[in-house]
C-alpha atoms as a PDB file:
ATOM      1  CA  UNK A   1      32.040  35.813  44.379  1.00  0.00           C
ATOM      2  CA  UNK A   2      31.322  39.359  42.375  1.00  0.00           C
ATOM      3  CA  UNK A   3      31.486  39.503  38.719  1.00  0.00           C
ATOM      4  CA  UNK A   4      31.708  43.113  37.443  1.00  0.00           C
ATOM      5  CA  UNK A   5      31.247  44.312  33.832  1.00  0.00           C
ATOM      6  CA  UNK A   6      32.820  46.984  32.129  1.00  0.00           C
ATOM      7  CA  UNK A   7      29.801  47.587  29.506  1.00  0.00           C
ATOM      8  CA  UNK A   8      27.061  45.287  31.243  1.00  0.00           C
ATOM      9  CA  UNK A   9      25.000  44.038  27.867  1.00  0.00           C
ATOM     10  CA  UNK A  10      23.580  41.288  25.756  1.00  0.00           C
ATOM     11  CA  UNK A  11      26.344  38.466  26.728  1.00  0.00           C
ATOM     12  CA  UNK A  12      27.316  40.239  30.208  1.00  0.00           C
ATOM     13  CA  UNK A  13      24.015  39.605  31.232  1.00  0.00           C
ATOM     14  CA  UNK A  14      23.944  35.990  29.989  1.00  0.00           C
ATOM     15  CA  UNK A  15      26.324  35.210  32.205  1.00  0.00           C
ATOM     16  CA  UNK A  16      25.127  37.349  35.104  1.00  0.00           C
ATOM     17  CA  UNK A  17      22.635  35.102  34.898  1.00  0.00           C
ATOM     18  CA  UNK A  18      24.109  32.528  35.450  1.00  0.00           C
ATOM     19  CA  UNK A  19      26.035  33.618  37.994  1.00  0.00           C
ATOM     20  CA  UNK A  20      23.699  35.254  40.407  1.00  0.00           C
ATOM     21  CA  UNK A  21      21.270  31.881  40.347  1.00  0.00           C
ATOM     22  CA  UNK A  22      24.699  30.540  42.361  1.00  0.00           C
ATOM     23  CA  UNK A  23      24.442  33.206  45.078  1.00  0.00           C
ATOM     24  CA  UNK A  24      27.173  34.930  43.152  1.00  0.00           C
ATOM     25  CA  UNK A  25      26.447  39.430  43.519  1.00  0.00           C
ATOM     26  CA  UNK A  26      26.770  41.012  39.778  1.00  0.00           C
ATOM     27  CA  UNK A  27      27.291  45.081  38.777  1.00  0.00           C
ATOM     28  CA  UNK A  28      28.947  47.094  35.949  1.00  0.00           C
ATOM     29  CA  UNK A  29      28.282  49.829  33.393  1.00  0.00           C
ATOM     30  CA  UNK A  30      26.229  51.341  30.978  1.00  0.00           C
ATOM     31  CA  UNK A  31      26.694  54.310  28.666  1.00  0.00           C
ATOM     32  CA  UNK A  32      23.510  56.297  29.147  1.00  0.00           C
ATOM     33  CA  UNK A  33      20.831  56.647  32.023  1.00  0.00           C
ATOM     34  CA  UNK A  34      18.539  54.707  29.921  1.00  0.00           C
ATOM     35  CA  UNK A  35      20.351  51.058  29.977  1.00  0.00           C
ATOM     36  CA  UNK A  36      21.584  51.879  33.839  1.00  0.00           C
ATOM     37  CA  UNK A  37      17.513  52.430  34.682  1.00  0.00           C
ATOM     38  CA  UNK A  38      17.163  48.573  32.540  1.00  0.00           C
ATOM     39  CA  UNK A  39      20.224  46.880  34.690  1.00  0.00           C
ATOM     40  CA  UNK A  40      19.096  48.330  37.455  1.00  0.00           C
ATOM     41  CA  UNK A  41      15.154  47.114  37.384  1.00  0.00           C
ATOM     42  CA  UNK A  42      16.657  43.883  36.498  1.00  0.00           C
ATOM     43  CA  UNK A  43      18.001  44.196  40.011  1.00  0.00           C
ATOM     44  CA  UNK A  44      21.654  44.703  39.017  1.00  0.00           C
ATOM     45  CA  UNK A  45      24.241  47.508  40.792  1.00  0.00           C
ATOM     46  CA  UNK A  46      25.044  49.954  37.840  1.00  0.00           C
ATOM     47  CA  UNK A  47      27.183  53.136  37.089  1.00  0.00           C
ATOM     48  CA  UNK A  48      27.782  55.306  34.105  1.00  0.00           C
ATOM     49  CA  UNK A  49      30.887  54.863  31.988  1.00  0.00           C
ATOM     50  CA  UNK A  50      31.270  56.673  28.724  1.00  0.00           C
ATOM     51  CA  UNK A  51      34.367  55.624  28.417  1.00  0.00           C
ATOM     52  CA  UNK A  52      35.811  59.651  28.530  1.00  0.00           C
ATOM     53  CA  UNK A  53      36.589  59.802  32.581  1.00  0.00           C
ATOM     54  CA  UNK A  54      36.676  57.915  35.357  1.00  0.00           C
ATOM     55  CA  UNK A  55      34.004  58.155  38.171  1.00  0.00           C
ATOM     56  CA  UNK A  56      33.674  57.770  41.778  1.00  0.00           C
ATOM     57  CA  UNK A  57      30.517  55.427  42.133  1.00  0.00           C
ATOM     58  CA  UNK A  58      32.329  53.140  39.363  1.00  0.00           C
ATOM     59  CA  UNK A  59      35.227  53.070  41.709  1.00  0.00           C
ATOM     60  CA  UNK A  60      32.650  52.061  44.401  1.00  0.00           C
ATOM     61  CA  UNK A  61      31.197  48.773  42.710  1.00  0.00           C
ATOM     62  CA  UNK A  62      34.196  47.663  41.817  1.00  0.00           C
ATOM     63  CA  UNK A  63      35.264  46.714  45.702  1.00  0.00           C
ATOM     64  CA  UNK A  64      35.189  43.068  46.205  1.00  0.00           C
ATOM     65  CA  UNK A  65      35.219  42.264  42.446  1.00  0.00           C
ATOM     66  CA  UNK A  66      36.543  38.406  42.153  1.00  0.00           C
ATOM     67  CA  UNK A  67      35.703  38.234  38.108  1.00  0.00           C
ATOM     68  CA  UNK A  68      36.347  41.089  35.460  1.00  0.00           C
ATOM     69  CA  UNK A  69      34.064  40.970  32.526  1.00  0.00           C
ATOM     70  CA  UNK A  70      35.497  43.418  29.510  1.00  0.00           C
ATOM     71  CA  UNK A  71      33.506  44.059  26.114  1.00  0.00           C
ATOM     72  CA  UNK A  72      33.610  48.119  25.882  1.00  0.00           C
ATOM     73  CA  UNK A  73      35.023  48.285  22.422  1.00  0.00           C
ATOM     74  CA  UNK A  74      38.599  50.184  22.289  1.00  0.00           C
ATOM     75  CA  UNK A  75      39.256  53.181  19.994  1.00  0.00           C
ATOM     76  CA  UNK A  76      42.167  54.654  17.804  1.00  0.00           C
ATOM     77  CA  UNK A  77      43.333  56.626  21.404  1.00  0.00           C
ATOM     78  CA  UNK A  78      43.446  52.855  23.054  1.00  0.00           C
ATOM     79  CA  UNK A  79      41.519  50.673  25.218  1.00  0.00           C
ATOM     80  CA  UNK A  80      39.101  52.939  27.955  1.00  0.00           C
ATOM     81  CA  UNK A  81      39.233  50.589  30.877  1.00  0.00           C
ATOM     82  CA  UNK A  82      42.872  50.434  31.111  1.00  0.00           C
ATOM     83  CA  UNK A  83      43.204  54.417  30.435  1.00  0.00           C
ATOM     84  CA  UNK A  84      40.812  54.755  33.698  1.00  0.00           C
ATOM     85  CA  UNK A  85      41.145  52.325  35.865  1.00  0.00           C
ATOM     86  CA  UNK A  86      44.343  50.266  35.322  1.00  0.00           C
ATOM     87  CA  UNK A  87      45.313  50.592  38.570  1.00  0.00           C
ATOM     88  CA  UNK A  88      42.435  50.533  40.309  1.00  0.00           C
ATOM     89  CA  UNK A  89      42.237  47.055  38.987  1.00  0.00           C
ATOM     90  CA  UNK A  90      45.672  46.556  39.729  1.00  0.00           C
ATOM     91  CA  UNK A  91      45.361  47.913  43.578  1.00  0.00           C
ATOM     92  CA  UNK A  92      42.069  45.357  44.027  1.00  0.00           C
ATOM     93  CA  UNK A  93      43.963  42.846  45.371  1.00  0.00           C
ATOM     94  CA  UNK A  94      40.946  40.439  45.101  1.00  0.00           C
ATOM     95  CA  UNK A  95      40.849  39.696  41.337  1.00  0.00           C
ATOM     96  CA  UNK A  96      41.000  35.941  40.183  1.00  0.00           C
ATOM     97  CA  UNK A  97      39.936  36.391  36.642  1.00  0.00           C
ATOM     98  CA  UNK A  98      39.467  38.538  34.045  1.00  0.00           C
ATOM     99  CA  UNK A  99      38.177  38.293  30.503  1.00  0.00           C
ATOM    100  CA  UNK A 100      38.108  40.382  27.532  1.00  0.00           C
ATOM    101  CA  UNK A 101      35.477  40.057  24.634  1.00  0.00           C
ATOM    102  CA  UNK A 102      37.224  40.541  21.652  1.00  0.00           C
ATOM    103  CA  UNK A 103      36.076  39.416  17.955  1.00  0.00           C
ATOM    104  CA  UNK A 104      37.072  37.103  15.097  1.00  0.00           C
ATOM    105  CA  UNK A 105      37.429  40.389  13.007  1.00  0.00           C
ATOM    106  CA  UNK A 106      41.079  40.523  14.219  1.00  0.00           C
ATOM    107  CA  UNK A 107      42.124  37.778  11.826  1.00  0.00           C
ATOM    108  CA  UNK A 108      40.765  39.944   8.535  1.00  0.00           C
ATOM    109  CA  UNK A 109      40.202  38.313   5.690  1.00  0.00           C
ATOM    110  CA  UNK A 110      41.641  34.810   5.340  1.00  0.00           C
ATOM    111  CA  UNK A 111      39.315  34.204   1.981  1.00  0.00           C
ATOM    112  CA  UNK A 112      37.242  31.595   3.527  1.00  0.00           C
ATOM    113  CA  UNK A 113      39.802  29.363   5.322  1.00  0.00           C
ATOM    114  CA  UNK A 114      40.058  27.812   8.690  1.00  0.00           C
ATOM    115  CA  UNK A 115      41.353  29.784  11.339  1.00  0.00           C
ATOM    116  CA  UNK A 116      42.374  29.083  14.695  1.00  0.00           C
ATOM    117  CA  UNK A 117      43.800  30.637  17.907  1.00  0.00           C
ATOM    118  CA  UNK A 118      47.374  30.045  16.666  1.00  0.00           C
ATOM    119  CA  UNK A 119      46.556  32.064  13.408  1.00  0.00           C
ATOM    120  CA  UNK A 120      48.337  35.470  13.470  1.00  0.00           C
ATOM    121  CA  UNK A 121      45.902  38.373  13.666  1.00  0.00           C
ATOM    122  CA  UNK A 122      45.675  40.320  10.370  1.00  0.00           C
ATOM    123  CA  UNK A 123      43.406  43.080  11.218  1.00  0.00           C
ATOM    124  CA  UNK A 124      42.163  44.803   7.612  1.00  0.00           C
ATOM    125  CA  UNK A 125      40.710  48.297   9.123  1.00  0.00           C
ATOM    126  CA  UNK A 126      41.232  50.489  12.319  1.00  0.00           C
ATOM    127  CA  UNK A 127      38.736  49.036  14.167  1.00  0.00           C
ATOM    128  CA  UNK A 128      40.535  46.010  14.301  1.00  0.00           C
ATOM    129  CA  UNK A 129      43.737  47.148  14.678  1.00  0.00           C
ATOM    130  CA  UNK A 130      42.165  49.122  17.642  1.00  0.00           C
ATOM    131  CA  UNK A 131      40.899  45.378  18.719  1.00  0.00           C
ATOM    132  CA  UNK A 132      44.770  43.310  18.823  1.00  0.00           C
ATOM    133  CA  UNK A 133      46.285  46.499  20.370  1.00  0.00           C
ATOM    134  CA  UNK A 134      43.648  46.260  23.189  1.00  0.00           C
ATOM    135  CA  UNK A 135      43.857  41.977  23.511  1.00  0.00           C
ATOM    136  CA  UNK A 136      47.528  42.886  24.314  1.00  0.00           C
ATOM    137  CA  UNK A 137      47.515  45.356  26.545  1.00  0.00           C
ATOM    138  CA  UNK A 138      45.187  43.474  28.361  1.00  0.00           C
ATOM    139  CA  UNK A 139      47.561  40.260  28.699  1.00  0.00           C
ATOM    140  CA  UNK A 140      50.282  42.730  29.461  1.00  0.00           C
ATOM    141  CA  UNK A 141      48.237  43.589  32.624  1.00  0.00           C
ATOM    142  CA  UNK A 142      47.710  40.178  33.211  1.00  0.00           C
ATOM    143  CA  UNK A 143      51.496  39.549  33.080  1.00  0.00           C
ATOM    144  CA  UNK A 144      52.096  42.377  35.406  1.00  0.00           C
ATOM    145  CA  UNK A 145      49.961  41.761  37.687  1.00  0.00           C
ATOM    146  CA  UNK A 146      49.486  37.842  37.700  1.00  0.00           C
ATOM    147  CA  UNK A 147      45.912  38.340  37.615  1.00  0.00           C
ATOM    148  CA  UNK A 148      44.687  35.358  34.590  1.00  0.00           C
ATOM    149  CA  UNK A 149      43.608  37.192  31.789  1.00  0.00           C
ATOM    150  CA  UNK A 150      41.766  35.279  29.106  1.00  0.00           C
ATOM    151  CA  UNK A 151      40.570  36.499  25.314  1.00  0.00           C
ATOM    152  CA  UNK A 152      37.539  35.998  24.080  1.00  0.00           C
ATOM    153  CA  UNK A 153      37.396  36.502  20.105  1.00  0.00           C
ATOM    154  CA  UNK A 154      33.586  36.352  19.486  1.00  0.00           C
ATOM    155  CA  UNK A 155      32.179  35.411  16.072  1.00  0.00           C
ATOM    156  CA  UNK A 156      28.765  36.993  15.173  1.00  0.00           C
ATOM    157  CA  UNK A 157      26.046  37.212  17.960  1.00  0.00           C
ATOM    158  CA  UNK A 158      22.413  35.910  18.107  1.00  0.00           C
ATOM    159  CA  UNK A 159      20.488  35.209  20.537  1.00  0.00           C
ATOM    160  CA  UNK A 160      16.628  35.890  21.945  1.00  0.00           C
ATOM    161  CA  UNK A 161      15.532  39.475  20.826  1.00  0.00           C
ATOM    162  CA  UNK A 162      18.820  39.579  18.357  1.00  0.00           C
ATOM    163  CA  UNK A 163      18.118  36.905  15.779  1.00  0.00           C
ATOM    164  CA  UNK A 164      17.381  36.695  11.937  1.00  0.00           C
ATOM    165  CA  UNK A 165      13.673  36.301  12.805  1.00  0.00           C
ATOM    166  CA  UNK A 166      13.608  39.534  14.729  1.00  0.00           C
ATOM    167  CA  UNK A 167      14.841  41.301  11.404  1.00  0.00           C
ATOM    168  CA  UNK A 168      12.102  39.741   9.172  1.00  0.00           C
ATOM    169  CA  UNK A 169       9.607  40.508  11.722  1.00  0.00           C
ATOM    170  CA  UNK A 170      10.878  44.650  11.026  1.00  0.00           C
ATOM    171  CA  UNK A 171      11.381  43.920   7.161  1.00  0.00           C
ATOM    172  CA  UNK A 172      14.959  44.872   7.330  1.00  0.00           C
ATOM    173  CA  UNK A 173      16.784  41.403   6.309  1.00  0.00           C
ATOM    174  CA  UNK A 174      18.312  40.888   3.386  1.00  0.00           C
ATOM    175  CA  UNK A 175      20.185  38.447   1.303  1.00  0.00           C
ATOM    176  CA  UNK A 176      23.337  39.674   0.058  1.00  0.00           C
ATOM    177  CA  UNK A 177      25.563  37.777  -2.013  1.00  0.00           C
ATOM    178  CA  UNK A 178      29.250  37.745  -2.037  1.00  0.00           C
ATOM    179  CA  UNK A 179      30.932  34.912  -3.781  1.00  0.00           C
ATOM    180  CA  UNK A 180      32.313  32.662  -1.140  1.00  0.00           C
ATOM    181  CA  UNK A 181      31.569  34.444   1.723  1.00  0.00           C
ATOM    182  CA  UNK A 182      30.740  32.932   4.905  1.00  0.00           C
ATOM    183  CA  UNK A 183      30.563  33.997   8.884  1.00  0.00           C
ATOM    184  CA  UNK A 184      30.879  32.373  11.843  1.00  0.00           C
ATOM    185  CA  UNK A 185      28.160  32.999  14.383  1.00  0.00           C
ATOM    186  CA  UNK A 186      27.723  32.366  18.347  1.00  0.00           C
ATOM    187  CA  UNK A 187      24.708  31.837  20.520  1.00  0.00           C
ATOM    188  CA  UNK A 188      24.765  34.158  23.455  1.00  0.00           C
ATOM    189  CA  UNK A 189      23.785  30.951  25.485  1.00  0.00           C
ATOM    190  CA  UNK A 190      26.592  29.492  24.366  1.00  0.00           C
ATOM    191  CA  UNK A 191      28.888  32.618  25.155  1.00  0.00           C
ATOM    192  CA  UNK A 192      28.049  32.304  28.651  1.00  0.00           C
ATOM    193  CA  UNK A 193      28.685  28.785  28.891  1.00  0.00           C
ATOM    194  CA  UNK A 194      31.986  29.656  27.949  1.00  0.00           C
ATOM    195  CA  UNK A 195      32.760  32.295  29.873  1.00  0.00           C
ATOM    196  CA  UNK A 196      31.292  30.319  33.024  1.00  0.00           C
ATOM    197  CA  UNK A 197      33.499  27.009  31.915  1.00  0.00           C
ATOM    198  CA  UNK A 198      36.778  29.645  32.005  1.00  0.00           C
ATOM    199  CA  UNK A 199      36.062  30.928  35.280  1.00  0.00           C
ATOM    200  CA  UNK A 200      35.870  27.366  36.419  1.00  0.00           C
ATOM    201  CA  UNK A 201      39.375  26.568  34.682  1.00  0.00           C
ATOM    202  CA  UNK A 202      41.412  29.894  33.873  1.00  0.00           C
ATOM    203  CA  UNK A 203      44.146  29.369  32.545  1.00  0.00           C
ATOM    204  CA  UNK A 204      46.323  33.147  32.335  1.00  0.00           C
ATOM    205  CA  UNK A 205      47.273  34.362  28.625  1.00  0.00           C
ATOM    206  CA  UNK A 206      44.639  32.174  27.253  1.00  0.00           C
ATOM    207  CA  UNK A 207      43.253  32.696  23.981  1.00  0.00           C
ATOM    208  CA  UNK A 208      39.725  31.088  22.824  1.00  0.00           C
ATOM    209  CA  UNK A 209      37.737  31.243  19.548  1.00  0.00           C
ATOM    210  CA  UNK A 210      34.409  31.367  20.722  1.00  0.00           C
ATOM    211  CA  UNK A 211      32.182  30.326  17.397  1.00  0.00           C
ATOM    212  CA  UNK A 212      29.737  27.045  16.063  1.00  0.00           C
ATOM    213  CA  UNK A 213      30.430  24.297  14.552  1.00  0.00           C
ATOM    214  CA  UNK A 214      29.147  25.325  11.027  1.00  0.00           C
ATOM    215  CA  UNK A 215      30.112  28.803   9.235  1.00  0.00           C
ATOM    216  CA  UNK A 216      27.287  29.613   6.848  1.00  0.00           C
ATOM    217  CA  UNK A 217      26.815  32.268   3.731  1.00  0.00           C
ATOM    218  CA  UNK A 218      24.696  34.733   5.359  1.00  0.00           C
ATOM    219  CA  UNK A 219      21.957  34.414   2.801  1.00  0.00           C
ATOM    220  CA  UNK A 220      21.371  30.835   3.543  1.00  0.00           C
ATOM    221  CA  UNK A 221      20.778  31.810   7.042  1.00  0.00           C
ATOM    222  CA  UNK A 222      17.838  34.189   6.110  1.00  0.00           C
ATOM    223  CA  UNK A 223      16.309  31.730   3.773  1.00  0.00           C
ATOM    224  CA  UNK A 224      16.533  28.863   6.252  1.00  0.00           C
ATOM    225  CA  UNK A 225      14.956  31.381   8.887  1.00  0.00           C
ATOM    226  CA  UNK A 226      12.573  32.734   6.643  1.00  0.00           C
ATOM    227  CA  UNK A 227      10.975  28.708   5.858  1.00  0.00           C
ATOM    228  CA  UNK A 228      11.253  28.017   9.064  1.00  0.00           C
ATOM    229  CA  UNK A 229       8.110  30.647   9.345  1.00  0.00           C
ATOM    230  CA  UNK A 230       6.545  30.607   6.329  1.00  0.00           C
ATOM    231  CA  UNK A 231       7.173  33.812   4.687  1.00  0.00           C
ATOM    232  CA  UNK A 232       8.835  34.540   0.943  1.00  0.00           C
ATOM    233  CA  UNK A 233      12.903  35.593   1.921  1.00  0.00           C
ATOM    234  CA  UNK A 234      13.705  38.825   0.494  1.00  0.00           C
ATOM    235  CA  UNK A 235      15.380  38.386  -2.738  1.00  0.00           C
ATOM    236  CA  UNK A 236      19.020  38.365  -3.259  1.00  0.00           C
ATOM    237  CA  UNK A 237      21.138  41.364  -3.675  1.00  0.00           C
ATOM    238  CA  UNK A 238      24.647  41.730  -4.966  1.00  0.00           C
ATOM    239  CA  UNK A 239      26.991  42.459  -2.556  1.00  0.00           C
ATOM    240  CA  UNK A 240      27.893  45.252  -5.262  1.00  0.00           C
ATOM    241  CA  UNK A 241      24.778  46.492  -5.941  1.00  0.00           C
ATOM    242  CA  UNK A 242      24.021  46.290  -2.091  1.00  0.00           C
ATOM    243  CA  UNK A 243      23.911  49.941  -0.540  1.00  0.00           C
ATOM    244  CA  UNK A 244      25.194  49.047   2.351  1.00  0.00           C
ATOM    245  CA  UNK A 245      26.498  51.341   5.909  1.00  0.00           C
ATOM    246  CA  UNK A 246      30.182  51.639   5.877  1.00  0.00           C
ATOM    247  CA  UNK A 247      30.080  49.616   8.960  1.00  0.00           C
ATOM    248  CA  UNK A 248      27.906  46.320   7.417  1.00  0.00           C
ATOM    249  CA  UNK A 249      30.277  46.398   4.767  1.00  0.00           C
ATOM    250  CA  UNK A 250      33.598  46.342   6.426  1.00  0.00           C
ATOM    251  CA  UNK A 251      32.122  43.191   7.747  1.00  0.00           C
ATOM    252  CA  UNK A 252      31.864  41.503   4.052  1.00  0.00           C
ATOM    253  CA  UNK A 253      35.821  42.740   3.454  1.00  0.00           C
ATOM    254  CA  UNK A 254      36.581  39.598   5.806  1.00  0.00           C
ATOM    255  CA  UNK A 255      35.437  35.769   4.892  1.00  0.00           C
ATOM    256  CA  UNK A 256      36.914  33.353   6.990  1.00  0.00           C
ATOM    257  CA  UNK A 257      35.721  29.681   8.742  1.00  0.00           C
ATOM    258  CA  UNK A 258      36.878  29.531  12.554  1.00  0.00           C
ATOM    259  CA  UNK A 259      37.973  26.635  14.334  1.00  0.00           C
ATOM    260  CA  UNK A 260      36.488  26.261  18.074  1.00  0.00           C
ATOM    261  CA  UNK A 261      38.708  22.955  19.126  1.00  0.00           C
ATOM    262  CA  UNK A 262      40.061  24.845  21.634  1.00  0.00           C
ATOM    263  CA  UNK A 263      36.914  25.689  23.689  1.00  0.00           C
ATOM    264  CA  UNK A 264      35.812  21.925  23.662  1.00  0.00           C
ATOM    265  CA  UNK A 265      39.375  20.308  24.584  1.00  0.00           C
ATOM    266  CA  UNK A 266      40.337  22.453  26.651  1.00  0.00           C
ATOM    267  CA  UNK A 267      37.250  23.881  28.572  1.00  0.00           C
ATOM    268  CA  UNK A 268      35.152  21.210  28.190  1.00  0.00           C
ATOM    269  CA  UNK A 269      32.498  23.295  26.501  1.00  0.00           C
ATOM    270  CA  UNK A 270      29.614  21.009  24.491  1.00  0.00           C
ATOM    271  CA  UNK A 271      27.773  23.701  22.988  1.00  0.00           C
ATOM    272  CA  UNK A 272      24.079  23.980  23.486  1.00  0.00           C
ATOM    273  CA  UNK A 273      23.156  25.306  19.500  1.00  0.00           C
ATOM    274  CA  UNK A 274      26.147  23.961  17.082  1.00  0.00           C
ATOM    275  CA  UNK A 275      24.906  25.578  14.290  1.00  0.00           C
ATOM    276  CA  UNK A 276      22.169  27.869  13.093  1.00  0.00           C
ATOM    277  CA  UNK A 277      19.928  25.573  12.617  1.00  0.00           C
ATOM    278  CA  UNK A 278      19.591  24.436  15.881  1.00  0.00           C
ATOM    279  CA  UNK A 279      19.954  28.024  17.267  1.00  0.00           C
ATOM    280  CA  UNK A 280      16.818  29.276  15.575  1.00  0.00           C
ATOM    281  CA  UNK A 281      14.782  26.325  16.144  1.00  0.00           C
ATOM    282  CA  UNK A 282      14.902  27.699  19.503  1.00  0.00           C
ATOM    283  CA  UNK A 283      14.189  31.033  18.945  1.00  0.00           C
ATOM    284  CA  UNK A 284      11.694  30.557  16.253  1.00  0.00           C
ATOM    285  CA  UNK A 285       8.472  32.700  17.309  1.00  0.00           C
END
């Protein structure tokens, strides 16, 4: 079994992981020399994919693939992997699975309610719109082809080295408040388990929320972090008054809950950190 990853990173390693301690062989991409040198000390095969052309030694490692793993973010000119290698992928003839890693930012802003995987995408920016143009295309291939194709749509990610405590260790969390807002987040360790329960179970055209039990405001997550180690939490800050990047703050324009039934009923997932609290008590330093 070979698992390849277009855009081999933070969750494509988790389940690399994984995989490999089964005797399973792992490879993909990175976008610069400097990650391929990282994936390749951690004794991974790796090529360079910038997304702009196809290239030969990509074309290489993909031979033998059994399990696509997709998280190169699409574009306003479409989704990369499809412009380049479509069929390639098509042509493998060895393909039993493929999944895309999508986000919970395709269902906008639902002003804090539920959502699930039968809620109608209502992207609010390009990005987004970028993001349900790409889930389709890719379970247009999967119709096509008959390869399984299953969606991902991931809500925030944390995980060792990427966690609340790693950004009041720098001095760059904050507290920003927004009336009603809350997020959904994800433990990579948890992404992985659902990726590997999928591969055990695809089912083609399937769509799964990927999320915790408990949505949270943001700030609450900071303070709870920030007691959980002793230190003051930085002070609040009006989402308003916040001067925030363009990109941090198309991420407030959206507050909704999401539901993750679908990854427990139908996978069979029990997830290792159902909410934060649990997730930083095992990352706390």
């Amino acid at each position: 079994m070979r698992l390849f990853a277009f855009g081999f990173g933070y969750c494509a390693q988790a389940l690399a992981a994984r995989l490999v301690a089964q005797g399973w062989t792992a490879a993909g991409t990175a976008r610069d020399e400097s990650k391929l040198d990282a994936l390749r000390e951690q004794g991974y095969e790796a090529a360079l994919f910038s997304g702009e052309a196809p290239g030969a030694a990509v074309d290489r490692l993909l031979q033998g693939t059994t399990h696509l793993l997709h998280s190169i973010p699409p574009d306003a000119r479409g989704d990369h992997v499809l412009a380049h290698y479509r069929d390639a992928l098509a042509r493998l003839g060895t393909l039993q699975w493929v999944g895309y890693l999508s986000t919970v930012g395709v269902y906008g802003d639902q002003q804090g309610r539920w959502v699930d995987e039968d809620t109608p995408p209502k992207p609010n920016s390009t990005r987004t719109e970028a993001r349900v143009a790409a889930e389709q295309a890719w379970l247009d291939f999967g119709a096509a082809t008959g390869v399984p194709v299953q969606i991902f749509r991931l809500a925030g990610i944390y995980g060792p080295g990427r966690s609340v405590f790693d950004k009041l260790k720098a001095g760059t969390a904050r507290r920003i408040n927004k009336q009603g807002q809350v997020f959904s987040r994800i433990h990579v360790d948890d992404i992985a388990a659902v990726l590997e329960a999928s591969i055990a179970r695809p089912r083609a055209g399937a769509i799964y929320n990927v999320a915790d039990d408990e949505p949270a405001a943001p700030g609450d997550v900071v303070a709870h972090a920030a007691g959980m180690i002793g230190v003051e939490p930085p002070p609040e800050i009006d989402f308003e008054d916040a001067d925030l990047p363009p990109m941090v703050r198309s991420f407030y324009e959206g507050s909704r809950r999401i539901g993750n039934a679908r990854i427990k009923s139908e996978l069979g997932v029990t997830l290792c950190y159902p909410t934060f609290r649990e997730g930083l008590a095992a990352l706390k330093p």
